[in-house]
Each structure stands twice: as structure tokens, then as C-alpha cells.
Short mmCIF file of C-alpha atoms in Angstrom, two decimals:
data_model
loop_
_atom_site.label_atom_id
_atom_site.label_comp_id
_atom_site.label_asym_id
_atom_site.label_seq_id
_atom_site.Cartn_x
_atom_site.Cartn_y
_atom_site.Cartn_z
CA MET A 1 14.73 -0.85 14.36
CA LEU A 2 11.32 -1.57 12.86
CA ILE A 3 11.17 -0.89 9.10
CA LEU A 4 7.75 -0.54 7.53
CA PHE A 5 6.97 -1.07 3.88
CA MET A 6 3.88 -0.35 1.85
CA LEU A 7 1.34 -3.09 1.20
CA LEU A 8 -1.11 -3.39 -1.68
CA ASN A 9 -4.01 -2.58 0.65
CA ASP A 10 -2.34 0.73 1.48
CA VAL A 11 -2.94 2.10 -2.04
CA LYS A 12 -6.09 4.18 -2.58
CA ILE A 13 -7.40 5.11 -6.04
CA VAL A 14 -8.84 8.62 -6.16
CA LEU A 15 -10.97 9.79 -9.12
CA CYS A 16 -11.66 13.50 -9.44
CA ARG A 17 -14.66 14.91 -11.31
CA VAL A 18 -15.33 11.81 -13.41
CA ALA A 19 -17.78 12.57 -16.22
CA GLU A 20 -18.57 9.08 -17.49
CA PRO A 21 -20.07 6.63 -14.96
CA GLY A 22 -18.92 3.75 -17.15
CA ASN A 23 -15.34 4.77 -16.43
CA ILE A 24 -15.98 4.46 -12.71
CA GLY A 25 -17.37 0.97 -13.20
CA ALA A 26 -14.45 -0.05 -15.41
CA ALA A 27 -12.00 1.39 -12.87
CA CYS A 28 -13.67 -0.74 -10.18
CA ARG A 29 -13.12 -3.83 -12.31
CA ALA A 30 -9.47 -2.87 -12.98
CA MET A 31 -8.89 -2.40 -9.25
CA LYS A 32 -10.44 -5.72 -8.28
CA ASN A 33 -8.47 -7.53 -11.00
CA MET A 34 -5.30 -6.38 -9.28
CA GLY A 35 -6.30 -6.66 -5.63
CA LEU A 36 -6.93 -2.98 -4.90
CA ALA A 37 -9.95 -2.39 -2.70
CA GLU A 38 -10.39 1.28 -1.83
CA LEU A 39 -11.90 3.76 -4.28
CA ARG A 40 -12.41 7.42 -3.45
CA LEU A 41 -14.47 9.84 -5.54
CA VAL A 42 -14.08 13.62 -5.44
CA ASN A 43 -16.63 16.26 -6.51
CA ASN A 44 -18.91 14.16 -8.66
CA ASP A 45 -22.06 16.12 -7.83
CA THR A 46 -22.06 17.91 -11.17
CA HIS A 47 -22.26 14.60 -13.05
CA PRO A 48 -25.35 12.54 -12.14
CA LEU A 49 -24.31 8.91 -12.19
CA ASP A 50 -26.05 6.38 -14.41
CA LEU A 51 -25.83 3.47 -11.97
CA ASP A 52 -26.93 0.92 -14.57
CA GLN A 53 -24.02 1.89 -16.83
CA LEU A 54 -21.61 1.96 -13.89
CA GLN A 55 -22.60 -1.48 -12.63
CA ALA A 56 -22.60 -2.97 -16.13
CA ARG A 57 -18.95 -1.96 -16.54
CA ALA A 58 -17.96 -3.03 -13.02
CA VAL A 59 -18.41 -6.78 -13.81
CA HIS A 60 -18.17 -8.60 -10.46
CA ALA A 61 -16.55 -5.56 -8.83
CA GLN A 62 -19.71 -3.83 -7.64
CA ASP A 63 -18.45 -4.12 -4.07
CA ILE A 64 -15.64 -1.68 -4.90
CA TRP A 65 -18.27 0.89 -5.92
CA GLU A 66 -20.56 0.10 -2.99
CA ASN A 67 -17.72 0.69 -0.53
CA ALA A 68 -16.35 3.76 -2.31
CA ARG A 69 -15.85 6.87 -0.18
CA ILE A 70 -17.09 10.19 -1.56
CA PHE A 71 -15.51 13.56 -0.75
CA ASN A 72 -16.24 17.16 -1.64
CA THR A 73 -12.59 18.13 -2.10
CA LEU A 74 -9.33 16.39 -2.97
CA SER A 75 -7.67 17.69 0.17
CA GLU A 76 -10.27 15.84 2.24
CA ALA A 77 -9.88 12.67 0.17
CA VAL A 78 -6.12 12.44 0.72
CA ALA A 79 -5.88 13.87 4.24
CA ASP A 80 -5.01 10.49 5.79
CA CYS A 81 -2.37 9.55 3.18
CA SER A 82 1.38 9.87 3.67
CA ILE A 83 2.04 9.92 -0.09
CA VAL A 84 -0.14 11.46 -2.80
CA ALA A 85 0.73 10.82 -6.45
CA GLY A 86 -1.02 12.82 -9.15
CA THR A 87 -1.27 11.41 -12.66
CA THR A 88 -0.65 13.80 -15.55
CA ARG A 89 0.81 13.76 -19.05
CA ARG A 90 1.39 17.53 -19.11
CA ARG A 91 4.46 19.45 -17.93
CA GLY A 92 5.05 23.13 -17.39
CA GLY A 93 6.11 25.82 -14.98
CA ASN A 94 2.87 25.58 -13.03
CA ARG A 95 2.87 21.77 -12.95
CA LYS A 96 5.25 19.13 -11.62
CA ASN A 97 8.44 19.13 -13.69
CA ILE A 98 9.59 15.68 -12.54
CA SER A 99 7.36 12.65 -13.10
CA MET A 100 7.60 8.90 -12.52
CA THR A 101 6.31 6.09 -14.70
CA PRO A 102 3.80 3.69 -13.07
CA ARG A 103 6.57 1.11 -12.61
CA ASP A 104 8.94 3.57 -10.95
CA LEU A 105 6.11 4.85 -8.79
CA ALA A 106 5.27 1.33 -7.61
CA LEU A 107 8.92 0.68 -6.73
CA TRP A 108 9.07 3.99 -4.87
CA PHE A 109 5.88 3.16 -2.98
CA ALA A 110 7.37 -0.20 -1.97
CA ASP A 111 10.11 1.52 0.05
CA HIS A 112 7.75 3.81 1.96
CA PRO A 113 5.12 3.11 4.62
CA GLY A 114 1.52 3.74 3.58
CA PRO A 115 -1.18 4.71 3.16
CA ALA A 116 -0.82 6.30 -0.25
CA SER A 117 -3.18 7.56 -2.93
CA VAL A 118 -2.98 7.78 -6.71
CA VAL A 119 -5.11 10.62 -8.06
CA PHE A 120 -6.71 10.71 -11.52
CA GLY A 121 -8.40 13.73 -13.03
CA ASN A 122 -11.36 14.32 -15.32
CA GLU A 123 -11.37 12.35 -18.59
CA ARG A 124 -11.11 15.46 -20.77
CA THR A 125 -8.98 17.90 -18.77
CA GLY A 126 -7.07 15.70 -16.32
CA LEU A 127 -6.02 17.12 -12.96
CA GLU A 128 -6.29 20.86 -12.45
CA GLU A 129 -3.19 22.76 -11.28
CA GLU A 130 -4.65 23.21 -7.81
CA GLU A 131 -5.27 19.47 -7.54
CA LEU A 132 -1.77 18.59 -8.71
CA ASP A 133 -0.35 21.03 -6.15
CA LEU A 134 -1.85 18.82 -3.43
CA CYS A 135 0.20 15.86 -4.69
CA ASN A 136 3.72 15.04 -3.50
CA VAL A 137 4.81 13.56 -6.81
CA ALA A 138 3.60 13.39 -10.40
CA SER A 139 3.34 10.26 -12.51
CA HIS A 140 2.75 9.68 -16.20
CA ILE A 141 2.20 6.75 -18.55
CA PRO A 142 4.61 6.82 -21.52
CA ALA A 143 2.54 6.76 -24.72
CA SER A 144 2.78 7.49 -28.42
CA ASP A 145 2.82 11.16 -29.43
CA SER A 146 0.07 10.40 -31.93
CA GLN A 147 -2.36 9.65 -29.04
CA PRO A 148 -0.80 10.39 -25.64
CA SER A 149 -4.09 10.57 -23.70
CA LEU A 150 -5.38 7.27 -22.27
CA ASN A 151 -8.89 6.32 -21.28
CA LEU A 152 -9.32 6.83 -17.55
CA SER A 153 -10.08 3.21 -16.70
CA HIS A 154 -7.20 2.01 -18.90
CA ALA A 155 -4.85 4.28 -16.97
CA VAL A 156 -6.15 2.90 -13.66
CA GLN A 157 -5.55 -0.64 -14.97
CA ILE A 158 -1.91 0.09 -15.82
CA TYR A 159 -1.16 1.55 -12.40
CA ALA A 160 -3.07 -1.22 -10.61
CA TYR A 161 -1.09 -3.85 -12.52
CA GLU A 162 2.26 -2.34 -11.55
CA PHE A 163 1.23 -2.07 -7.90
CA PHE A 164 0.05 -5.68 -7.92
CA LEU A 165 3.36 -6.94 -9.30
CA THR A 166 5.46 -4.86 -6.91
CA LEU A 167 3.51 -4.76 -3.65
CA LYS A 168 1.82 -8.16 -3.48
CA LYS A 169 3.72 -11.35 -2.74
CA GLN A 170 3.10 -13.48 -5.79
CA ASP A 171 1.93 -17.06 -5.46
CA PHE A 172 3.40 -19.66 -7.79
CA VAL A 173 1.15 -20.39 -10.74
CA SER A 174 1.40 -23.85 -12.30
CA GLY A 175 2.93 -23.65 -15.75
CA GLU A 176 4.15 -20.07 -15.31
CA TRP A 177 7.72 -19.47 -16.48
CA HIS A 178 10.25 -18.54 -13.82
CA ALA A 179 13.92 -18.22 -14.74
CA MET A 180 16.34 -20.40 -12.83
CA LYS A 181 17.93 -18.62 -9.87
CA GLN A 182 21.65 -17.90 -10.20
CA ALA A 183 22.39 -19.87 -7.04
CA VAL A 184 21.08 -23.06 -8.67
CA ILE A 185 23.10 -22.89 -11.89
CA PRO A 186 26.60 -23.91 -10.59
CA ALA A 187 25.25 -27.15 -9.08
CA LEU A 188 23.40 -27.98 -12.30
CA VAL A 189 26.50 -27.33 -14.42
CA ALA A 190 28.60 -29.43 -12.05
CA GLU A 191 26.23 -32.37 -12.58
CA ILE A 192 26.32 -31.91 -16.36
CA THR A 193 30.12 -31.70 -16.57
CA GLU A 194 30.44 -34.71 -14.26
CA GLU A 195 28.35 -36.76 -16.68
CA LEU A 196 30.33 -35.38 -19.64
CA GLU A 197 33.52 -36.50 -17.92
CA LEU A 198 32.09 -40.01 -17.62
CA LEU A 199 31.51 -39.86 -21.36
CA GLY A 200 35.21 -39.13 -21.86
CA PHE A 201 34.79 -35.48 -22.73
CA TYR A 202 37.74 -34.35 -20.66
CA ARG A 203 40.60 -36.69 -21.56
CA LYS A 204 42.41 -33.42 -22.18
CA PRO A 205 42.11 -30.32 -19.95
CA GLY A 206 39.00 -28.27 -20.60
CA ARG A 207 36.37 -28.96 -17.95
CA GLU A 208 36.96 -25.69 -16.11
CA LYS A 209 36.62 -23.67 -19.33
CA GLN A 210 33.47 -25.53 -20.33
CA THR A 211 32.01 -25.05 -16.86
CA ARG A 212 32.30 -21.28 -17.24
CA PHE A 213 30.86 -21.51 -20.76
CA LEU A 214 27.82 -23.54 -19.65
CA GLN A 215 27.13 -21.26 -16.66
CA ASP A 216 27.20 -18.19 -18.90
CA VAL A 217 25.02 -19.75 -21.60
CA ILE A 218 22.44 -21.14 -19.17
CA SER A 219 22.26 -17.79 -17.34
CA ARG A 220 21.65 -15.86 -20.56
CA ALA A 221 19.16 -18.43 -21.85
CA GLY A 222 16.89 -17.87 -18.84
CA LEU A 223 15.99 -21.56 -18.52
CA SER A 224 13.44 -22.56 -15.93
CA GLU A 225 14.56 -25.06 -13.29
CA ARG A 226 12.45 -27.72 -15.00
CA GLU A 227 14.16 -27.04 -18.34
CA GLY A 228 17.56 -27.14 -16.64
CA ARG A 229 16.81 -30.53 -15.10
CA TYR A 230 15.58 -31.82 -18.47
CA PHE A 231 18.80 -30.69 -20.13
CA ARG A 232 20.82 -32.46 -17.40
CA ASP A 233 18.75 -35.63 -17.78
CA ILE A 234 19.56 -35.77 -21.51
CA ILE A 235 23.27 -35.79 -20.69
CA VAL A 236 22.77 -38.39 -17.94
CA LYS A 237 20.83 -40.67 -20.29
CA ALA A 238 23.50 -40.36 -22.96
CA ALA A 239 26.19 -41.30 -20.43
CA ARG A 240 24.27 -44.37 -19.27
CA MET A 241 23.64 -45.51 -22.85
CA ARG A 242 27.36 -45.45 -23.56
CA SER A 243 28.13 -47.50 -20.45
#
């Protein structure tokens, strides 16, 4: 049986009734930072766009704007999507009562075939009830009660970041910390305890207990493989100095 999963390219960002052209440009930049390519705009006719301001905020992401698709209605903009997520911080009887965080939404997307869209409303009023009704699921960004409303482009950045982490296979970055995999730890501990035995550590019983202790400590410490090897090399060097 063929199982399909969503890819980063399957995610479409949909902006409804954006009032500030700078927010569109900043959203383009946020998308390109995180590998998202398709922007869709809905019903922007009432807000003439200042292209200079838009392009100034796009910063090397003008191609996202140039390739953006423009629609008259939200239903047209999401017609080809299998999943439509509407962003909102408000709840109520006429709105979605259940909502996912951006991280949960990204994980949910990962288990479903695309394409999918994430819909953002106007900067001041957010999505209207009729627009949210067109969405399959609601999503919100947890924020302080003292200022729960985020800037539109900032919200796009948060969602784009979570999609990038979840849906794109990450390449190794030199110097980036990665915790040692659990499968590697027993072999490392075995090498360390072997060297400790050569140092005379286990003239009395105790190696098995110390093995469990070291495995637990190293697991909780979250050492990288490089740090684990360095720790082992210290023990090896000490054993050779004694001999």
C-alpha cells in the first residue's frame, strides 16, 4: 500500500484582505527563509498596494510576491487544497472551538497528503466567521494575555518555521548540536567501562551497576557523539598513562 505524506512544497500561505503592503513583503521574506514558495492573496482590491514598501520588506524574496496567485474569494483560493487551516486567537460558539498550535498543526500536516493551506486574516480583525467556516481546522499561536495579537508577518514566520522543522528533511550543519542517539550509548559505555577495568576499577563487583549508571547519566546529559568520544578518550588516555 502506498502511503503519502505532506511535503514542505505542499503548504500554501493564504493572506486575506491584507491592509499593509509591508506585511505582504515581510511575509514573503518569512516564507523564503523557511523554504515555502507559494503565496496566495484574497480580496486585496480595496487596499491599493504600495509596491515600493512591499518590495523593501521582501528582502531577496521578491520572487515569492511575483509568483503570488490572487483570488477574489477564499473559497477559490483553497479549492485545490485537501486541508485548510484557519489561524485565529478567538473562540466562541460561531467559531472553531478546538484549535491547534503551529507545532501541533505541522505534525498533523506531516501525516496527511497535501496540498494544504494556512489562512491568515486581516491585521486588525483577523479571519471573518464566514472565512473560518471554510477551514477544516483552526490554529492559534499561544501568547501573553497582555498582548495576544501578533503582527501578521510575525505569525507567518512562526508557522513557516514549524513547517520547515517538521516537513523538510534537515541537512547536517557543521557545529550544530545533535544529541547522541540512544543506540550509540551502550557501545560507548562498554568502551569506557572496559578502560576503567584496565585501570583496576572493578577488583570488586560493580561494573554492571556502573554501566547502568553511566548509560542513564549520559542519556540525560544529552551529549553529542563528539562529546561522548572525547569523554571516552579521556578515560583511555588515563588508562594508558597508568600502564
